C-alpha positions as a Python dict, from the first residue, in 0.01 Angstrom:
ca = {
    (1, 'M'): (0, 0, 0),
    (2, 'N'): (146, 346, -74),
    (3, 'K'): (193, 595, 203),
    (4, 'H'): (204, 955, 199),
    (5, 'V'): (469, 1235, 264),
    (6, 'Q'): (394, 1540, 314),
    (7, 'I'): (705, 1783, 348),
    (8, 'R'): (573, 2105, 577),
    (9, 'N'): (752, 2475, 586),
    (10, 'L'): (875, 2427, 271),
    (11, 'P'): (1031, 2754, 91),
    (12, 'E'): (859, 2892, -219),
    (13, 'A'): (1222, 2914, -350),
    (14, 'K'): (1279, 2567, -325),
    (15, 'H'): (931, 2470, -441),
    (16, 'R'): (1002, 2726, -762),
    (17, 'K'): (1324, 2501, -815),
    (18, 'L'): (1159, 2123, -827),
    (19, 'K'): (887, 2207, -988),
    (20, 'A'): (1057, 2396, -1305),
    (21, 'R'): (1348, 2026, -1240),
    (22, 'A'): (1018, 1796, -1239),
    (23, 'A'): (912, 2004, -1554),
    (24, 'M'): (1210, 2023, -1738),
    (25, 'R'): (1182, 1666, -1742),
    (26, 'G'): (828, 1630, -1811),
    (27, 'M'): (780, 1460, -1466),
    (28, 'T'): (474, 1564, -1234),
    (29, 'I'): (630, 1703, -857),
    (30, 'T'): (563, 1404, -705),
    (31, 'D'): (761, 1180, -941),
    (32, 'Y'): (1039, 1392, -970),
    (33, 'V'): (1025, 1378, -585),
    (34, 'E'): (1033, 974, -606),
    (35, 'R'): (1298, 914, -828),
    (36, 'L'): (1531, 1190, -633),
    (37, 'I'): (1448, 909, -328),
    (38, 'D'): (1488, 651, -538),
    (39, 'R'): (1840, 719, -623),
    (40, 'D'): (1899, 766, -241),
    (41, 'L'): (1807, 457, -177),
    (42, 'E'): (2002, 276, -396),
    (43, 'K'): (2338, 409, -266),
    (44, 'P'): (2421, 229, 31),
    (45, 'S'): (2430, 360, 399),
    (46, 'W'): (2714, 476, 574),
    (47, 'A'): (2609, 204, 804),
    (48, 'E'): (2634, -9, 598),
    (49, 'V'): (2940, 112, 362),
    (50, 'A'): (3171, 88, 696),
    (51, 'S'): (3039, -305, 760),
    (52, 'M'): (3165, -362, 403),
    (53, 'I'): (3482, -253, 477),
    (54, 'E'): (3514, -346, 789),
    (55, 'K'): (3466, -711, 651),
    (56, 'L'): (3767, -658, 350),
    (57, 'T'): (4084, -868, 385),
    (58, 'P'): (4337, -617, 475),
    (59, 'S'): (4563, -658, 188),
    (60, 'V'): (4938, -566, 391),
    (61, 'T'): (5017, -762, 655),
    (62, 'A'): (5274, -657, 929),
    (63, 'G'): (5640, -583, 850),
    (64, 'E'): (5517, -583, 451),
    (65, 'S'): (5604, -318, 254),
    (66, 'P'): (5367, -199, 62),
    (67, 'S'): (5606, -286, -246),
    (68, 'E'): (5601, -638, -138),
    (69, 'S'): (5222, -620, -119),
    (70, 'V'): (5161, -512, -488),
    (71, 'R'): (5392, -746, -601),
    (72, 'K'): (5193, -1028, -357),
    (73, 'N'): (4867, -903, -476),
    (74, 'R'): (4971, -895, -855),
    (75, 'D'): (5111, -1267, -826),
    (76, 'E'): (4757, -1348, -703),
    (77, 'M'): (4553, -1245, -1010),
}
């Protein structure tokens, strides 16, 4: 079931800009805002990015020089 979202106290200048951008794309404001929300929600949140980074295996081991690490990683490819 679709839900309604209302933006209160949106400054008139922002509304005009939003309306103009939607019109340039041949869209309603509702469709344009929904598209913006969809694009934003496709990206991972900062928490999700941090979680992905934590799961990465370090490519440099203690005591290994960066050049040794690069060489080792190239050999594994």
